[in-house]
PDB file of C-alpha atoms in Angstrom:
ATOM      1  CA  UNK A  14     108.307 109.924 111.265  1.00 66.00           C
ATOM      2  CA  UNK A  15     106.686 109.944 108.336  1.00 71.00           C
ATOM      3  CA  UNK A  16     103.785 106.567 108.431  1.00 93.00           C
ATOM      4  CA  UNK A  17     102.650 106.751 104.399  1.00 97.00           C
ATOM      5  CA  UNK A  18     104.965 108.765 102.052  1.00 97.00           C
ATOM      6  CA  UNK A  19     104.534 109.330  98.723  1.00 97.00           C
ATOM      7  CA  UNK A  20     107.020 110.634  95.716  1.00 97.00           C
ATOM      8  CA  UNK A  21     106.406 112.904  94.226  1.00 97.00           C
ATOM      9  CA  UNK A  22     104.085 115.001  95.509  1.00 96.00           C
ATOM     10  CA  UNK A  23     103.290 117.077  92.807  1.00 97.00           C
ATOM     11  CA  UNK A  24     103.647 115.678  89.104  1.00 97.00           C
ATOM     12  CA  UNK A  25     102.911 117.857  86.191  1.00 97.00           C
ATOM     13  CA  UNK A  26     103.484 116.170  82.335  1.00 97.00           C
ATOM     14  CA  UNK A  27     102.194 115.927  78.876  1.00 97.00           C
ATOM     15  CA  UNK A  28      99.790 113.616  77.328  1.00 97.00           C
ATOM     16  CA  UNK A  29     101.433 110.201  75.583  1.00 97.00           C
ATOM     17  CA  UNK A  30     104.023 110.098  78.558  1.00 97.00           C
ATOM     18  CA  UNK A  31     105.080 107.617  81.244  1.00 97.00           C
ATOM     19  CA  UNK A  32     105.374 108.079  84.542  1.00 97.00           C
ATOM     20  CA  UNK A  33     105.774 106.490  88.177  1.00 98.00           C
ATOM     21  CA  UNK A  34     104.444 107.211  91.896  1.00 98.00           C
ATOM     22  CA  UNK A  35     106.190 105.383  94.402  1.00 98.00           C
ATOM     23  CA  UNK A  36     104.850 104.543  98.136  1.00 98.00           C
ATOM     24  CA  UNK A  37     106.289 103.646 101.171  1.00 97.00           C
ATOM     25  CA  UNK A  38     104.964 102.426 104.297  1.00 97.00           C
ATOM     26  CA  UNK A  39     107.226 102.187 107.685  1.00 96.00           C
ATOM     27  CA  UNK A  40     103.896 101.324 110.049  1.00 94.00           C
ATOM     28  CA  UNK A  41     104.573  97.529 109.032  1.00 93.00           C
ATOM     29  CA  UNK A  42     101.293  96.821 107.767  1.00 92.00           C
ATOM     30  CA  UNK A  43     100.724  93.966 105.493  1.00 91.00           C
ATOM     31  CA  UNK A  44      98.236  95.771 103.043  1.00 90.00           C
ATOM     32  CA  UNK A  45      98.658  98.584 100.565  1.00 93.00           C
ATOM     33  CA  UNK A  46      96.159 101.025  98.030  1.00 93.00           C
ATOM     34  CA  UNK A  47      96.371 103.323  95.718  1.00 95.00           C
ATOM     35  CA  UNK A  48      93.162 105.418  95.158  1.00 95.00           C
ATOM     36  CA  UNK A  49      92.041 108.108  92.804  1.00 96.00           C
ATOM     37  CA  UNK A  50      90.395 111.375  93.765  1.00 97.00           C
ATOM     38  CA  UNK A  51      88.990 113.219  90.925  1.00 94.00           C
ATOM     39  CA  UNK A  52      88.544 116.912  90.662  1.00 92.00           C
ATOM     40  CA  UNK A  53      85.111 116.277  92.574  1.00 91.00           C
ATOM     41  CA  UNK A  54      86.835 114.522  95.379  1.00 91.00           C
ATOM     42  CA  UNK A  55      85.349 111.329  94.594  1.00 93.00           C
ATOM     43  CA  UNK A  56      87.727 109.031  96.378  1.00 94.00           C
ATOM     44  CA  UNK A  57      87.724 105.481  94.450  1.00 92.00           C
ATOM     45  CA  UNK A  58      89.955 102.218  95.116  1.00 91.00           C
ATOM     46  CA  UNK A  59      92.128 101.174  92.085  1.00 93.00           C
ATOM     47  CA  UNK A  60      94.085  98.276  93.647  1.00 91.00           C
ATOM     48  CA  UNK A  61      95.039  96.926  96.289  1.00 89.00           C
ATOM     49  CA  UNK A  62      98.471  94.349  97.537  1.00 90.00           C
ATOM     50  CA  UNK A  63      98.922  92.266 100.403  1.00 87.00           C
ATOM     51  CA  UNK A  64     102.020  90.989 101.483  1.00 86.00           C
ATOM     52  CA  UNK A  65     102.933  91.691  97.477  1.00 85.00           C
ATOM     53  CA  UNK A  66     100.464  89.889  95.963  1.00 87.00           C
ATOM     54  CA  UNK A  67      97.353  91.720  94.043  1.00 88.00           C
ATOM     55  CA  UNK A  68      93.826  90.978  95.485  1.00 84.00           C
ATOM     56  CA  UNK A  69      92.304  94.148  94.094  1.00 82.00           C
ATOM     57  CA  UNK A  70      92.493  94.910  90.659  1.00 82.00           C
ATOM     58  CA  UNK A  71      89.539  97.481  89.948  1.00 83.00           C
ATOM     59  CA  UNK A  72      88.441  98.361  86.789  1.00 77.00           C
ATOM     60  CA  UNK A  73      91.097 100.379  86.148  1.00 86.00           C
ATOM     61  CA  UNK A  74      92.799 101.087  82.280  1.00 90.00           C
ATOM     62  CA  UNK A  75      95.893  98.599  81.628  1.00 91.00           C
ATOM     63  CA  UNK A  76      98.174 101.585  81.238  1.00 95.00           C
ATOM     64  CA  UNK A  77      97.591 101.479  85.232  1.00 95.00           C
ATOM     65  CA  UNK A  78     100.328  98.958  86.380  1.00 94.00           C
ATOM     66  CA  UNK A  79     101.079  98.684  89.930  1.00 94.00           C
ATOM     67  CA  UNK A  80     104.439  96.705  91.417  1.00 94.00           C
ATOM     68  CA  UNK A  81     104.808  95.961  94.585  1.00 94.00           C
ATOM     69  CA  UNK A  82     108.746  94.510  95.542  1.00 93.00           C
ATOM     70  CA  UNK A  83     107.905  94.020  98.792  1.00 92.00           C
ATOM     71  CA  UNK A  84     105.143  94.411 101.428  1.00 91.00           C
ATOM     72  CA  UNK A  85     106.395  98.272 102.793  1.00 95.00           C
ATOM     73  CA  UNK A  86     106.492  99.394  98.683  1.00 96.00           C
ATOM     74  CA  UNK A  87     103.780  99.879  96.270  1.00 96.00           C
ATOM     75  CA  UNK A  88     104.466 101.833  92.985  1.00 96.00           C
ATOM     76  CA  UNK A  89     102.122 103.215  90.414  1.00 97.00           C
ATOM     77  CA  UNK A  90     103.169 103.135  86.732  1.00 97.00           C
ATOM     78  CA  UNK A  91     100.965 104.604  84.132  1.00 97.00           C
ATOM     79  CA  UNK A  92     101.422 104.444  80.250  1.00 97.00           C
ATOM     80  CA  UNK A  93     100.448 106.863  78.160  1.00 97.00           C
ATOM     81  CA  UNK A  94      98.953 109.849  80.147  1.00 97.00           C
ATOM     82  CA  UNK A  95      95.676 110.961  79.484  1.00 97.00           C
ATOM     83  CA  UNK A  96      94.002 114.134  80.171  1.00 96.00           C
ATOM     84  CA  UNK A  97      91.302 112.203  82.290  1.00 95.00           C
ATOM     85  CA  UNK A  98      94.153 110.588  84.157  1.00 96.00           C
ATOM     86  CA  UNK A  99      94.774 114.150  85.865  1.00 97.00           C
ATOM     87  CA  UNK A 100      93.799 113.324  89.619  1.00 97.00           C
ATOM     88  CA  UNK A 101      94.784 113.157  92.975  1.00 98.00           C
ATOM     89  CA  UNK A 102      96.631 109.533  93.725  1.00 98.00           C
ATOM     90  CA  UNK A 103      96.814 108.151  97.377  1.00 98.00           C
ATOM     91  CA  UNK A 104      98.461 105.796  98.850  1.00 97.00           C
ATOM     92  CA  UNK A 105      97.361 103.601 102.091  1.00 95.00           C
ATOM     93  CA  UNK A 106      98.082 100.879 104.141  1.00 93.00           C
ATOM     94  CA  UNK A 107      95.757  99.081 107.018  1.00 90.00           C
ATOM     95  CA  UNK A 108      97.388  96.159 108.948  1.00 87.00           C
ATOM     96  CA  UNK A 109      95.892  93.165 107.180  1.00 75.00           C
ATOM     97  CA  UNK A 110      93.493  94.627 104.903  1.00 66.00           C
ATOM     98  CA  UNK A 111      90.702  92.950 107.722  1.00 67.00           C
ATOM     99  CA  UNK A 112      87.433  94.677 107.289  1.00 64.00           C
ATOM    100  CA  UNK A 113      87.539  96.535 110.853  1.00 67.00           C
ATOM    101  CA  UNK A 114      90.911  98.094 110.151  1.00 77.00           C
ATOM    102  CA  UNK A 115      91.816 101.770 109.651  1.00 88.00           C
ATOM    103  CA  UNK A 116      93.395 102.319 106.404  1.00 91.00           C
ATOM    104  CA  UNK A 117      96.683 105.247 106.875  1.00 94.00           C
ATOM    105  CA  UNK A 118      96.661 107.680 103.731  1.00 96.00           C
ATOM    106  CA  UNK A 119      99.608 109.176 102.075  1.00 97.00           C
ATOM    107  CA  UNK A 120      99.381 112.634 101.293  1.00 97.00           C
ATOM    108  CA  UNK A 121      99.055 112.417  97.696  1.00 97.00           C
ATOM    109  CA  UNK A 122     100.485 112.947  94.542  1.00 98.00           C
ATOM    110  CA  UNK A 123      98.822 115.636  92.470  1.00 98.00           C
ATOM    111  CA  UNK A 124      98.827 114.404  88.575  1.00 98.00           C
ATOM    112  CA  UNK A 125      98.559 117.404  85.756  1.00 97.00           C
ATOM    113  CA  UNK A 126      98.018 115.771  82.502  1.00 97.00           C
ATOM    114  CA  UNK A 127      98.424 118.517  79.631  1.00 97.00           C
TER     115      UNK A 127
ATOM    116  CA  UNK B  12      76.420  97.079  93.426  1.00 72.00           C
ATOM    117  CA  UNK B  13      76.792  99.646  96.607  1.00 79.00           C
ATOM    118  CA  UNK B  14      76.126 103.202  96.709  1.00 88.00           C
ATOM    119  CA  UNK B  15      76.720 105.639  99.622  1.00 93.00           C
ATOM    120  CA  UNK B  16      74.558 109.036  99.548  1.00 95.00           C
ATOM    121  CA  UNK B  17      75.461 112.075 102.024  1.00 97.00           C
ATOM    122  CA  UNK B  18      74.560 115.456 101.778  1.00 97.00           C
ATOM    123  CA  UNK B  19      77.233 117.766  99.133  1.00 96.00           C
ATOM    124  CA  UNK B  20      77.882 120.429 101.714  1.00 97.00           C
ATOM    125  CA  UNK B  21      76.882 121.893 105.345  1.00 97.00           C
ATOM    126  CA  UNK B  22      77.648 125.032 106.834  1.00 97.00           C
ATOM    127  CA  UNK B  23      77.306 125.501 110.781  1.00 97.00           C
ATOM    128  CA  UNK B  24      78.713 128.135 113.181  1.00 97.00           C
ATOM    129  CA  UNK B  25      81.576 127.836 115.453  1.00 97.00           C
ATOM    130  CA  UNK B  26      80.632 126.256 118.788  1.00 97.00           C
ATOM    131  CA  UNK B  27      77.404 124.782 117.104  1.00 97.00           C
ATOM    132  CA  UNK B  28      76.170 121.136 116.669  1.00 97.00           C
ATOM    133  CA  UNK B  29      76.315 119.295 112.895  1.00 98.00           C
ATOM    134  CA  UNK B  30      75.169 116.084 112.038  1.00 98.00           C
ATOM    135  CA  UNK B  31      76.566 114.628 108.679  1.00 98.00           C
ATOM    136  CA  UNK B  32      74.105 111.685 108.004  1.00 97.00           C
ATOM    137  CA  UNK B  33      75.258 108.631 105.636  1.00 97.00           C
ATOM    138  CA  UNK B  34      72.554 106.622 103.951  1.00 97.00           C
ATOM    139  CA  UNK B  35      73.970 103.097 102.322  1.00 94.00           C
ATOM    140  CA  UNK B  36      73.204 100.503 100.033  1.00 91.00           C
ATOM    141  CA  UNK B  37      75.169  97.312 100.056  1.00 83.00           C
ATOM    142  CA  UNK B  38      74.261  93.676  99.702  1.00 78.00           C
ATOM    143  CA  UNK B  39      77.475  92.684 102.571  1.00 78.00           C
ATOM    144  CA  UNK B  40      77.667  95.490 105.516  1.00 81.00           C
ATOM    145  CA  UNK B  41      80.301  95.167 108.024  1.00 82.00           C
ATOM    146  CA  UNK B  42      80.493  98.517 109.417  1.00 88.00           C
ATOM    147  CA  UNK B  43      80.717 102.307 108.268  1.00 92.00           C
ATOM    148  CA  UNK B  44      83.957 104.136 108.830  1.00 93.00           C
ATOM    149  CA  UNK B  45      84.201 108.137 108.894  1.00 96.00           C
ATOM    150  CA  UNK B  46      86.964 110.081 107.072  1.00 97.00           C
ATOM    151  CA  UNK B  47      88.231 113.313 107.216  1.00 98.00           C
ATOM    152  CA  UNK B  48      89.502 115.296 104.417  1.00 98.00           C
ATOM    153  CA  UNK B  49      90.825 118.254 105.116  1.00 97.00           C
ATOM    154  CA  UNK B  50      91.554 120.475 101.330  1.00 95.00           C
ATOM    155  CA  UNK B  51      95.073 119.549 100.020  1.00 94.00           C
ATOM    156  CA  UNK B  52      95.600 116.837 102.724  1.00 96.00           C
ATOM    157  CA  UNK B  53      94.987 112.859 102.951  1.00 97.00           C
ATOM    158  CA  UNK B  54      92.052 111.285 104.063  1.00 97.00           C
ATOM    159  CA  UNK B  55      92.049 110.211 107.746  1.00 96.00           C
ATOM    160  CA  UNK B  56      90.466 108.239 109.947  1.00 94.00           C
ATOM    161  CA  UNK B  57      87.804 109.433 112.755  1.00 95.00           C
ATOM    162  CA  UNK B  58      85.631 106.768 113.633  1.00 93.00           C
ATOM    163  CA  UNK B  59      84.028 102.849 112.562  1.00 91.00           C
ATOM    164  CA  UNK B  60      80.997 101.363 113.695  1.00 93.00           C
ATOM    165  CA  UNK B  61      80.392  97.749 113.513  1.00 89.00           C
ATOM    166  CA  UNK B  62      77.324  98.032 115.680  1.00 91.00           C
ATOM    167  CA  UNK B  63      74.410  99.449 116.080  1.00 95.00           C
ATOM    168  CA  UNK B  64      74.509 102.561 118.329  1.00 96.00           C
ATOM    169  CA  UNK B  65      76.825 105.842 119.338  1.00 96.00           C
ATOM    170  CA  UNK B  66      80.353 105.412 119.506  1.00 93.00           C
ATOM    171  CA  UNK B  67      81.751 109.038 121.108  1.00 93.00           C
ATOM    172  CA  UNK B  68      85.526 110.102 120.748  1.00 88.00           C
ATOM    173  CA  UNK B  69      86.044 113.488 121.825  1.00 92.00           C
ATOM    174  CA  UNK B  70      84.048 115.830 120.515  1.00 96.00           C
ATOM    175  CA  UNK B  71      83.333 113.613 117.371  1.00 96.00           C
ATOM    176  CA  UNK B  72      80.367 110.878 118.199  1.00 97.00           C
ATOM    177  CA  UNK B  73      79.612 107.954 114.942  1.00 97.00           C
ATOM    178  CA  UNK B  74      75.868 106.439 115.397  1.00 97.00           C
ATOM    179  CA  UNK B  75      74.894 103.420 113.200  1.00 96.00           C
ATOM    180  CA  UNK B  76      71.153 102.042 112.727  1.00 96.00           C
ATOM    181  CA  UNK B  77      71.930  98.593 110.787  1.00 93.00           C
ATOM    182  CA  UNK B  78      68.249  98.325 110.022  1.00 93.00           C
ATOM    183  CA  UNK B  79      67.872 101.680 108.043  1.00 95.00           C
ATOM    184  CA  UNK B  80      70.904 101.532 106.554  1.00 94.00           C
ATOM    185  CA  UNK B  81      71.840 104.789 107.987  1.00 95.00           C
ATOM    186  CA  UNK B  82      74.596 106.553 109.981  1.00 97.00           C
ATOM    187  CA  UNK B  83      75.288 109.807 111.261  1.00 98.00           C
ATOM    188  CA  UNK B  84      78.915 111.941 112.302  1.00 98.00           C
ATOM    189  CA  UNK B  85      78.085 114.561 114.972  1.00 98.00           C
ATOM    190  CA  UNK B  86      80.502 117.250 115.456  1.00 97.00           C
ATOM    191  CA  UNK B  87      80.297 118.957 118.962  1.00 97.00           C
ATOM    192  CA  UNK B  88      81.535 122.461 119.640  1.00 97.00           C
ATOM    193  CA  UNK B  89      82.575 122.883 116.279  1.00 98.00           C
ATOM    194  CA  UNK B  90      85.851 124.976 115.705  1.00 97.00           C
ATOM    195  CA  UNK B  91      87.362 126.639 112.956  1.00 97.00           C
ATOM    196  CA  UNK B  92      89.477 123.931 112.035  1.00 97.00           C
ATOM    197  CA  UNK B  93      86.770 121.207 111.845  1.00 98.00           C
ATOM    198  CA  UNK B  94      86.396 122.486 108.000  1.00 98.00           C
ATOM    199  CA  UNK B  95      86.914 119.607 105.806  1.00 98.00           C
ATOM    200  CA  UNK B  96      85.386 117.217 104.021  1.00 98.00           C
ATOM    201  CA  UNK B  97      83.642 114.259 105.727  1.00 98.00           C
ATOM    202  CA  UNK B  98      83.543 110.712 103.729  1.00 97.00           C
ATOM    203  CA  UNK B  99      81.167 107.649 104.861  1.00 97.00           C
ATOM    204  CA  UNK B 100      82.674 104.569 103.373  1.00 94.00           C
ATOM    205  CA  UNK B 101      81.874 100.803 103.527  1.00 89.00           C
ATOM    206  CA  UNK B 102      83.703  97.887 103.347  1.00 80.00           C
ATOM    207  CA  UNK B 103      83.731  96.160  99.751  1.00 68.00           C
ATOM    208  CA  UNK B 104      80.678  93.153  99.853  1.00 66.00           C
ATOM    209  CA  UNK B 105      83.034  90.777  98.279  1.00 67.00           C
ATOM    210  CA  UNK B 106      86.164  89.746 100.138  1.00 59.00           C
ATOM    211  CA  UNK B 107      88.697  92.363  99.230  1.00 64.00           C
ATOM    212  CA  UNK B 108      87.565  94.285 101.868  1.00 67.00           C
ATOM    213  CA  UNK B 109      88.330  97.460  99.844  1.00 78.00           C
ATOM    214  CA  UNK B 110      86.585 100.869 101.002  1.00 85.00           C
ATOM    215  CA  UNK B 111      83.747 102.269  99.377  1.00 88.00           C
ATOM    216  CA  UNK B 112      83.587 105.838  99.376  1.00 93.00           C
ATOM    217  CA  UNK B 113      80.482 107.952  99.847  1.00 93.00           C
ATOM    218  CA  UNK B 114      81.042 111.750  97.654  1.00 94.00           C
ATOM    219  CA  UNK B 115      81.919 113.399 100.583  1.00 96.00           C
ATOM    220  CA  UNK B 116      80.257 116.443 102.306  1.00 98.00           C
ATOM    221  CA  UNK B 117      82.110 119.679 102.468  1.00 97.00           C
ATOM    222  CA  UNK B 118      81.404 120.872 105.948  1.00 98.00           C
ATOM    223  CA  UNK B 119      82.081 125.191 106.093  1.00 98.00           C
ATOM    224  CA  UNK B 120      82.397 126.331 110.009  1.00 98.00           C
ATOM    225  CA  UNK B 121      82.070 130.023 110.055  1.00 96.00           C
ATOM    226  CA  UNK B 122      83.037 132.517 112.818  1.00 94.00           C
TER     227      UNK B 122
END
C-alpha cells in the first residue's frame, strides 16, 4: 500500500499554462506539505495544512494555490507556469505536524516548464 | 533566520566508515532529523535527535552536541546502495514546525 501518492508523476507543459498536482495520504495523519526541490536539490517547504486548514503559507508566488478538501488530500494548483517553476514537487504528511514527528514523502512530481 | 551548512559531497569505499557532519544556526532548536535521498526517489526518514548524544539504528548512528550547534550521520559498513543524498534539517523556530532543510551532501560509495 501505497502511504504518500502523488499524480502525476511526471508533468511536462508550456509556459502561461495551468496545472494541478494532487496528494493523497492513507497513513491517517493530520498534517500535509508540499515542498520544492530545485535542480540543486535544495529541498524547501511551500505550505503546509492541518486537519484542512493552512498554517504554513511560505513565501511562495500567488499563482501557487493549494486546496485541501479534507485532511487525507492536498492539491497543488499553479497559474501561469514559469520556467523557474520547473522543479521537483513533494508531498508529505507527519501525524500532527508536532516537532518530533517524521514527515512521509511522496515520490514526487517532476515539473518541465518550456 | 536559520541556516544549515553540510559538506556538498563525500566519497568513501564500500565497507568503510563516513561521517556526514551538520553545522546549524537557529534562534528555536528542537532537534535535527536525518534524510535520505536517494536520486529520483523521495526523501526519507533515518534518524532525529532531540538530545544531546548518539542515537544508533543499525548500521546508521545520529550524534547531536546542542552546545556547538553541531551533528553528525555515521554510516557503518557502507554498501553500494548507501549512495544518496543525506539532508540535516531543523524544525521551523516559529510554531509551524515546518522542516528546514540543510543542501544536502551527495555521498558516492565506490567498490
Amino acid at each position: 500500500d501505497t502511504a504518500v501518492s502523488q499524480t502525476p508523476k511526471y508533468l511536462v507543459t508550456q509556459m502561461g499554462n495551468d496545472k494541478s498536482i494532487k496528494c493523497e495520504q492513507n497513513l491517517g495523519h493530520d498534517t500535509m506539505y508540499w515542498y520544492k526541490q530545485d535542480s540543486k536539490k535544495f529541498l524547501k517547504i511551500m505550505f503546509s495544512y492541518n486537519n484542512k486548514e493552512l498554517i504554513i503559507n511560505e513565501t511562495v508566488p500567488n499563482r501557487f494555490s493549494p486546496k485541501s478538501p479534507d485532511k487525507a488530500h492536498l492539491n497543488l494548483h499553479i497559474n501561469s507556469l514559469e520556467l523557474g517553476d520547473s522543479a521537483v514537487y513533494f508531498c508529505a504528511s507527519s501525524q500532527r505536524g508536532g516537532r518530533e514527528e517524521t514527515q512521509y514523502f511522496g515520490p514526487g512530481t517532476r515539473l518541465l516548464v518550456l | 533566520g536559520q541556516s544549515l551548512e553540510q559538506p556538498s559531497e563525500v566519497t568513501a569505499v564500500e565497507g568503510a566508515i563516513v561521517q556526514i557532519n551538520c553545522t546549524y544556526q537557529t534562534s528555536g532548536f528542537y532537534g535535527l532529523s536525518w534524510y535520505q535521498q536517494h536520486d529520483g526517489g523521495a526523501p526519507t526518514f533515518l534518524s532525529y535527535n532531540a538530545l544531546d548524544g548518539l542515537e544508533e539504528t543499525g548500521r546508521f548512528s545520529s550524534f547531536l552536541s546542542r552546545s556547538d550547534s553541531y551533528g553528525y550521520l555515521l554510516l557503518q559498513e557502507l554498501q553500494m546502495k548507501d549512495s544518496a543524498s543525506y539532508f540535516c534539517a531543523v524544525i521551523g523556530e516559529d510554531s509551524s514546525y515546518k522542516l528546514i532543510f540543510g543542501s544536502g551532501t551527495r555521498l558516492l560509495v565506490r567498490p
